[in-house]
PDB file of C-alpha atoms in Angstrom:
ATOM      1  CA  MET A   1      -0.284   7.253   2.196  1.00  0.00           C
ATOM      2  CA  ALA A   2       0.918   4.389  -0.045  1.00  0.00           C
ATOM      3  CA  ASP A   3      -0.422   2.027   2.809  1.00  0.00           C
ATOM      4  CA  GLY A   4      -2.628   0.181   0.708  1.00  0.00           C
ATOM      5  CA  THR A   5      -6.033   1.857   2.403  1.00  0.00           C
ATOM      6  CA  PRO A   6      -9.562   1.706   0.277  1.00  0.00           C
ATOM      7  CA  GLU A   7      -8.753   5.372  -1.398  1.00  0.00           C
ATOM      8  CA  ASP A   8      -5.174   4.241  -2.217  1.00  0.00           C
ATOM      9  CA  GLY A   9      -7.324   2.904  -5.934  1.00  0.00           C
ATOM     10  CA  PRO A  10      -6.770   4.574  -9.254  1.00  0.00           C
ATOM     11  CA  ASN A  11     -10.122   6.309  -9.120  1.00  0.00           C
ATOM     12  CA  GLY A  12     -10.188   9.899  -8.209  1.00  0.00           C
ATOM     13  CA  SER A  13     -13.993  10.365  -8.589  1.00  0.00           C
ATOM     14  CA  GLY A  14     -17.031   7.998  -7.551  1.00  0.00           C
ATOM     15  CA  PRO A  15     -17.115   4.955  -8.866  1.00  0.00           C
ATOM     16  CA  ALA A  16     -19.702   4.633 -12.136  1.00  0.00           C
ATOM     17  CA  ARG A  17     -19.599   1.505 -14.160  1.00  0.00           C
ATOM     18  CA  ALA A  18     -20.637  -1.842 -12.350  1.00  0.00           C
ATOM     19  CA  GLY A  19     -16.836  -2.879 -12.894  1.00  0.00           C
ATOM     20  CA  ASP A  20     -15.140  -0.024 -10.830  1.00  0.00           C
ATOM     21  CA  ARG A  21     -18.147  -0.047  -8.204  1.00  0.00           C
ATOM     22  CA  ILE A  22     -17.109  -3.894  -7.171  1.00  0.00           C
ATOM     23  CA  ARG A  23     -13.199  -2.944  -7.190  1.00  0.00           C
ATOM     24  CA  ALA A  24     -14.147   0.024  -4.554  1.00  0.00           C
ATOM     25  CA  VAL A  25     -16.429  -2.054  -2.603  1.00  0.00           C
ATOM     26  CA  ALA A  26     -14.218  -5.120  -2.494  1.00  0.00           C
ATOM     27  CA  ARG A  27     -11.157  -2.932  -1.703  1.00  0.00           C
ATOM     28  CA  GLU A  28     -12.829  -1.295   1.143  1.00  0.00           C
ATOM     29  CA  LEU A  29     -13.889  -4.888   2.890  1.00  0.00           C
ATOM     30  CA  PHE A  30     -11.029  -6.613   1.966  1.00  0.00           C
ATOM     31  CA  TYR A  31      -9.221  -3.668   3.775  1.00  0.00           C
ATOM     32  CA  SER A  32     -11.771  -3.359   6.434  1.00  0.00           C
ATOM     33  CA  ARG A  33     -12.058  -7.259   7.131  1.00  0.00           C
ATOM     34  CA  GLY A  34      -9.420  -9.289   5.549  1.00  0.00           C
ATOM     35  CA  ILE A  35      -9.718 -11.142   1.740  1.00  0.00           C
ATOM     36  CA  ARG A  36     -10.849 -14.338   3.133  1.00  0.00           C
ATOM     37  CA  GLY A  37     -13.181 -13.027   5.793  1.00  0.00           C
ATOM     38  CA  VAL A  38     -15.463 -11.248   2.443  1.00  0.00           C
ATOM     39  CA  GLY A  39     -17.907 -13.234   0.327  1.00  0.00           C
ATOM     40  CA  VAL A  40     -18.719 -12.653  -3.514  1.00  0.00           C
ATOM     41  CA  ASP A  41     -22.299 -12.367  -2.405  1.00  0.00           C
ATOM     42  CA  GLU A  42     -21.570  -9.828  -0.176  1.00  0.00           C
ATOM     43  CA  ILE A  43     -19.292  -7.302  -2.675  1.00  0.00           C
ATOM     44  CA  VAL A  44     -22.034  -7.895  -5.621  1.00  0.00           C
ATOM     45  CA  ALA A  45     -24.668  -7.223  -2.715  1.00  0.00           C
ATOM     46  CA  ARG A  46     -22.836  -3.868  -1.411  1.00  0.00           C
ATOM     47  CA  ALA A  47     -21.938  -2.728  -5.232  1.00  0.00           C
ATOM     48  CA  GLY A  48     -25.436  -3.006  -6.325  1.00  0.00           C
ATOM     49  CA  VAL A  49     -24.917  -5.212  -9.085  1.00  0.00           C
ATOM     50  CA  THR A  50     -25.190  -8.938 -10.047  1.00  0.00           C
ATOM     51  CA  LYS A  51     -22.708 -11.867  -9.460  1.00  0.00           C
ATOM     52  CA  PRO A  52     -22.592 -12.350 -13.557  1.00  0.00           C
ATOM     53  CA  SER A  53     -21.245  -8.728 -13.386  1.00  0.00           C
ATOM     54  CA  LEU A  54     -18.829  -9.263 -11.113  1.00  0.00           C
ATOM     55  CA  TYR A  55     -17.458 -12.457 -13.401  1.00  0.00           C
ATOM     56  CA  ARG A  56     -17.777 -10.686 -16.347  1.00  0.00           C
ATOM     57  CA  GLY A  57     -15.030  -8.509 -15.170  1.00  0.00           C
ATOM     58  CA  PHE A  58     -13.198 -10.679 -12.938  1.00  0.00           C
ATOM     59  CA  ALA A  59     -12.524 -14.168 -13.303  1.00  0.00           C
ATOM     60  CA  SER A  60     -12.444 -15.180 -10.284  1.00  0.00           C
ATOM     61  CA  LYS A  61     -12.611 -13.760  -6.130  1.00  0.00           C
ATOM     62  CA  ASP A  62      -8.758 -14.095  -6.541  1.00  0.00           C
ATOM     63  CA  ALA A  63      -8.530 -11.996  -9.895  1.00  0.00           C
ATOM     64  CA  LEU A  64     -11.081  -9.488  -8.306  1.00  0.00           C
ATOM     65  CA  VAL A  65      -8.380 -10.000  -5.349  1.00  0.00           C
ATOM     66  CA  VAL A  66      -5.541  -9.445  -7.461  1.00  0.00           C
ATOM     67  CA  ALA A  67      -7.064  -6.515  -9.253  1.00  0.00           C
ATOM     68  CA  CYS A  68      -7.650  -4.607  -5.963  1.00  0.00           C
ATOM     69  CA  LEU A  69      -3.945  -5.226  -5.001  1.00  0.00           C
ATOM     70  CA  GLU A  70      -2.817  -3.660  -7.868  1.00  0.00           C
ATOM     71  CA  ASP A  71      -5.308  -0.733  -7.233  1.00  0.00           C
ATOM     72  CA  TYR A  72      -3.664  -0.494  -3.784  1.00  0.00           C
ATOM     73  CA  ASP A  73       0.146  -0.621  -5.583  1.00  0.00           C
ATOM     74  CA  ALA A  74      -0.986   2.292  -7.815  1.00  0.00           C
ATOM     75  CA  GLY A  75      -1.789   4.101  -5.002  1.00  0.00           C
ATOM     76  CA  LEU A  76       1.607   3.911  -3.161  1.00  0.00           C
ATOM     77  CA  ARG A  77       3.172   4.445  -6.231  1.00  0.00           C
ATOM     78  CA  ARG A  78       0.638   7.807  -6.540  1.00  0.00           C
ATOM     79  CA  ARG A  79       1.687   8.871  -3.246  1.00  0.00           C
ATOM     80  CA  LEU A  80       5.276   8.732  -3.490  1.00  0.00           C
ATOM     81  CA  ASP A  81       5.183  10.505  -6.742  1.00  0.00           C
ATOM     82  CA  GLU A  82       3.467  13.166  -4.803  1.00  0.00           C
ATOM     83  CA  ALA A  83       5.995  13.764  -2.389  1.00  0.00           C
ATOM     84  CA  LEU A  84       8.496  13.587  -4.567  1.00  0.00           C
ATOM     85  CA  ALA A  85       7.180  15.768  -6.994  1.00  0.00           C
ATOM     86  CA  ALA A  86       6.709  18.730  -4.154  1.00  0.00           C
ATOM     87  CA  HIS A  87       9.843  18.969  -3.105  1.00  0.00           C
ATOM     88  CA  ALA A  88      11.140  18.346  -7.147  1.00  0.00           C
ATOM     89  CA  ASP A  89      14.397  20.013  -6.519  1.00  0.00           C
ATOM     90  CA  ASP A  90      15.210  18.316  -2.857  1.00  0.00           C
ATOM     91  CA  PRO A  91      14.452  14.397  -3.524  1.00  0.00           C
ATOM     92  CA  ARG A  92      15.418  14.316   0.298  1.00  0.00           C
ATOM     93  CA  ALA A  93      12.946  16.466   1.936  1.00  0.00           C
ATOM     94  CA  GLY A  94      10.088  14.406  -0.676  1.00  0.00           C
ATOM     95  CA  LEU A  95      11.602  10.712   1.070  1.00  0.00           C
ATOM     96  CA  VAL A  96      10.814  12.394   4.288  1.00  0.00           C
ATOM     97  CA  ALA A  97       7.531  13.945   3.415  1.00  0.00           C
ATOM     98  CA  PHE A  98       6.512  10.401   2.130  1.00  0.00           C
ATOM     99  CA  LEU A  99       7.519   8.878   5.196  1.00  0.00           C
ATOM    100  CA  SER A 100       5.324  11.723   7.487  1.00  0.00           C
ATOM    101  CA  GLY A 101       1.900  10.870   5.124  1.00  0.00           C
ATOM    102  CA  ILE A 102       2.907   7.200   6.279  1.00  0.00           C
ATOM    103  CA  ALA A 103       2.642   8.688  10.068  1.00  0.00           C
ATOM    104  CA  GLY A 104      -0.328  10.728   9.695  1.00  0.00           C
ATOM    105  CA  ARG A 105      -2.466   8.018   7.763  1.00  0.00           C
ATOM    106  CA  SER A 106      -1.266   5.544  10.607  1.00  0.00           C
ATOM    107  CA  ALA A 107      -2.623   7.591  13.106  1.00  0.00           C
ATOM    108  CA  ARG A 108      -6.204   8.099  11.333  1.00  0.00           C
ATOM    109  CA  PRO A 109      -9.366   6.025  13.313  1.00  0.00           C
ATOM    110  CA  GLY A 110      -9.857   2.816  10.837  1.00  0.00           C
ATOM    111  CA  PHE A 111      -6.481   2.386  10.081  1.00  0.00           C
ATOM    112  CA  ARG A 112      -5.625  -1.016   9.310  1.00  0.00           C
ATOM    113  CA  GLY A 113      -1.958  -1.471   8.082  1.00  0.00           C
ATOM    114  CA  CYS A 114      -1.229  -1.832   4.526  1.00  0.00           C
ATOM    115  CA  GLY A 115      -3.773  -3.693   2.693  1.00  0.00           C
ATOM    116  CA  LEU A 116      -0.852  -5.119   0.537  1.00  0.00           C
ATOM    117  CA  THR A 117       1.455  -6.463   3.675  1.00  0.00           C
ATOM    118  CA  ASN A 118      -2.318  -7.856   5.168  1.00  0.00           C
ATOM    119  CA  ALA A 119      -2.502  -9.810   2.313  1.00  0.00           C
ATOM    120  CA  LEU A 120       0.564 -11.237   1.912  1.00  0.00           C
ATOM    121  CA  VAL A 121      -0.271 -12.574   6.014  1.00  0.00           C
ATOM    122  CA  GLU A 122      -3.879 -14.362   4.507  1.00  0.00           C
ATOM    123  CA  TYR A 123      -1.924 -15.734   1.409  1.00  0.00           C
ATOM    124  CA  PRO A 124       1.354 -17.842   2.552  1.00  0.00           C
ATOM    125  CA  GLU A 125       0.829 -20.202  -0.404  1.00  0.00           C
ATOM    126  CA  ALA A 126       4.084 -19.600  -2.442  1.00  0.00           C
ATOM    127  CA  ASP A 127       2.641 -20.269  -5.545  1.00  0.00           C
ATOM    128  CA  HIS A 128      -1.289 -17.810  -5.132  1.00  0.00           C
ATOM    129  CA  PRO A 129      -1.373 -14.953  -7.193  1.00  0.00           C
ATOM    130  CA  ALA A 130      -2.076 -12.365  -4.144  1.00  0.00           C
ATOM    131  CA  ARG A 131       0.999 -13.304  -3.225  1.00  0.00           C
ATOM    132  CA  ALA A 132       2.711 -12.843  -6.006  1.00  0.00           C
ATOM    133  CA  ALA A 133       1.601  -9.346  -6.796  1.00  0.00           C
ATOM    134  CA  VAL A 134       2.096  -8.274  -3.499  1.00  0.00           C
ATOM    135  CA  LEU A 135       5.581  -9.069  -3.793  1.00  0.00           C
ATOM    136  CA  ALA A 136       5.981  -7.370  -6.941  1.00  0.00           C
ATOM    137  CA  SER A 137       4.571  -4.461  -5.503  1.00  0.00           C
ATOM    138  CA  LYS A 138       6.801  -4.745  -2.458  1.00  0.00           C
ATOM    139  CA  ARG A 139       9.946  -5.328  -4.712  1.00  0.00           C
ATOM    140  CA  ALA A 140       9.101  -2.562  -6.698  1.00  0.00           C
ATOM    141  CA  LEU A 141       9.317  -0.187  -4.153  1.00  0.00           C
ATOM    142  CA  HIS A 142      12.255  -1.440  -3.002  1.00  0.00           C
ATOM    143  CA  ALA A 143      13.849  -0.404  -6.130  1.00  0.00           C
ATOM    144  CA  ARG A 144      12.155   2.677  -6.195  1.00  0.00           C
ATOM    145  CA  LEU A 145      13.666   3.619  -2.670  1.00  0.00           C
ATOM    146  CA  ALA A 146      17.259   2.541  -4.132  1.00  0.00           C
ATOM    147  CA  GLU A 147      16.769   4.802  -7.045  1.00  0.00           C
ATOM    148  CA  VAL A 148      15.724   7.671  -4.806  1.00  0.00           C
ATOM    149  CA  ALA A 149      18.787   6.865  -2.186  1.00  0.00           C
ATOM    150  CA  ARG A 150      21.466   7.230  -5.550  1.00  0.00           C
ATOM    151  CA  THR A 151      19.689  10.576  -6.732  1.00  0.00           C
ATOM    152  CA  ILE A 152      20.138  12.122  -2.975  1.00  0.00           C
ATOM    153  CA  GLY A 153      23.872  11.125  -2.905  1.00  0.00           C
ATOM    154  CA  ALA A 154      23.622   7.660  -0.602  1.00  0.00           C
ATOM    155  CA  ARG A 155      26.917   6.098  -0.742  1.00  0.00           C
ATOM    156  CA  LYS A 156      25.230   2.494  -0.514  1.00  0.00           C
ATOM    157  CA  PRO A 157      21.845   3.204  -1.740  1.00  0.00           C
ATOM    158  CA  GLU A 158      20.714  -0.769  -1.450  1.00  0.00           C
ATOM    159  CA  PRO A 159      21.087  -0.828   2.421  1.00  0.00           C
ATOM    160  CA  LEU A 160      19.514   2.812   2.818  1.00  0.00           C
ATOM    161  CA  ALA A 161      16.633   1.389   0.444  1.00  0.00           C
ATOM    162  CA  ASP A 162      16.828  -1.589   2.965  1.00  0.00           C
ATOM    163  CA  ALA A 163      16.455   0.673   6.501  1.00  0.00           C
ATOM    164  CA  LEU A 164      13.186   2.677   5.100  1.00  0.00           C
ATOM    165  CA  LEU A 165      11.589  -0.029   3.681  1.00  0.00           C
ATOM    166  CA  LEU A 166      12.476  -1.389   6.966  1.00  0.00           C
ATOM    167  CA  LEU A 167      11.181   1.645   8.541  1.00  0.00           C
ATOM    168  CA  ILE A 168       7.664   1.420   6.488  1.00  0.00           C
ATOM    169  CA  GLU A 169       6.116  -1.484   7.533  1.00  0.00           C
ATOM    170  CA  GLY A 170       7.498  -1.308  10.953  1.00  0.00           C
ATOM    171  CA  ALA A 171       5.076   1.563  10.772  1.00  0.00           C
ATOM    172  CA  PHE A 172       2.282  -0.280   8.849  1.00  0.00           C
ATOM    173  CA  ALA A 173       2.430  -2.509  12.099  1.00  0.00           C
ATOM    174  CA  CYS A 174       2.941   0.451  14.958  1.00  0.00           C
ATOM    175  CA  GLY A 175      -0.025   2.613  13.657  1.00  0.00           C
ATOM    176  CA  GLN A 176      -2.252  -0.248  14.269  1.00  0.00           C
ATOM    177  CA  ILE A 177      -0.809  -1.671  17.646  1.00  0.00           C
ATOM    178  CA  PHE A 178      -0.059   2.287  19.255  1.00  0.00           C
ATOM    179  CA  GLY A 179      -2.277   4.529  16.680  1.00  0.00           C
ATOM    180  CA  ALA A 180      -1.535   8.423  17.513  1.00  0.00           C
ATOM    181  CA  GLU A 181       0.569   8.076  20.573  1.00  0.00           C
ATOM    182  CA  GLY A 182       3.107   5.672  19.428  1.00  0.00           C
ATOM    183  CA  PRO A 183       6.281   5.524  17.755  1.00  0.00           C
ATOM    184  CA  ASN A 184       4.988   6.727  14.169  1.00  0.00           C
ATOM    185  CA  ARG A 185       5.453  10.080  15.796  1.00  0.00           C
ATOM    186  CA  SER A 186       9.181   9.678  15.566  1.00  0.00           C
ATOM    187  CA  LEU A 187       9.290   8.144  11.745  1.00  0.00           C
ATOM    188  CA  ALA A 188      10.373  11.182  10.054  1.00  0.00           C
ATOM    189  CA  GLY A 189      13.057  11.856  12.533  1.00  0.00           C
ATOM    190  CA  ALA A 190      14.187   7.961  12.235  1.00  0.00           C
ATOM    191  CA  ALA A 191      14.244   8.334   8.489  1.00  0.00           C
ATOM    192  CA  GLU A 192      16.302  11.865   8.293  1.00  0.00           C
ATOM    193  CA  ALA A 193      18.830  10.314  10.443  1.00  0.00           C
ATOM    194  CA  LEU A 194      19.509   7.315   7.906  1.00  0.00           C
ATOM    195  CA  ILE A 195      19.400   9.442   5.000  1.00  0.00           C
ATOM    196  CA  ALA A 196      22.214  12.051   7.169  1.00  0.00           C
ATOM    197  CA  ALA A 197      23.864   8.412   7.783  1.00  0.00           C
ATOM    198  CA  SER A 198      24.052   7.181   4.403  1.00  0.00           C
ATOM    199  CA  LEU A 199      25.524  10.601   3.128  1.00  0.00           C
ATOM    200  CA  GLU A 200      28.402  10.772   5.835  1.00  0.00           C
TER     201      GLU A 200
END
């Protein structure tokens, strides 16, 4: 669902190389416990590698964090691409399918929202590389939503992209608060209504 959960990384099969293991373990730990709550020692222990192995692939913990955020972003882009590709003749349906996926994933046990958004909360410093990576991802998602909005003939693509992104971010929060029985049940319907209104 493009929510930045650990499985949203770029590797489809189990990681083999030390760098891949480190990255996979870090994604999982950062998502489940928060970035600042996880140390490098725990990551290397869980990955079964040495600390020098980590620093050969990543110059610092911040560099590893940014790599994990890039993985979350790749997963987010992939899920949107897959939803649109599954409805190649109907991008409107693809958008709704993407949002339906968010609703479904937010109902799963262990859902902790969007790993990208969570990182933004953890790193309020304007010049932190993690914050820059998250902002780049979110801006790219907004631009892609606006592009699809233009494709479906929205009168005002940018405001529709704004509204869809608000729905997405709200769904990330509501999934954590309410779980399966919360407002996310209405996510696809809300998206349909916004899209329909944009075409009138």
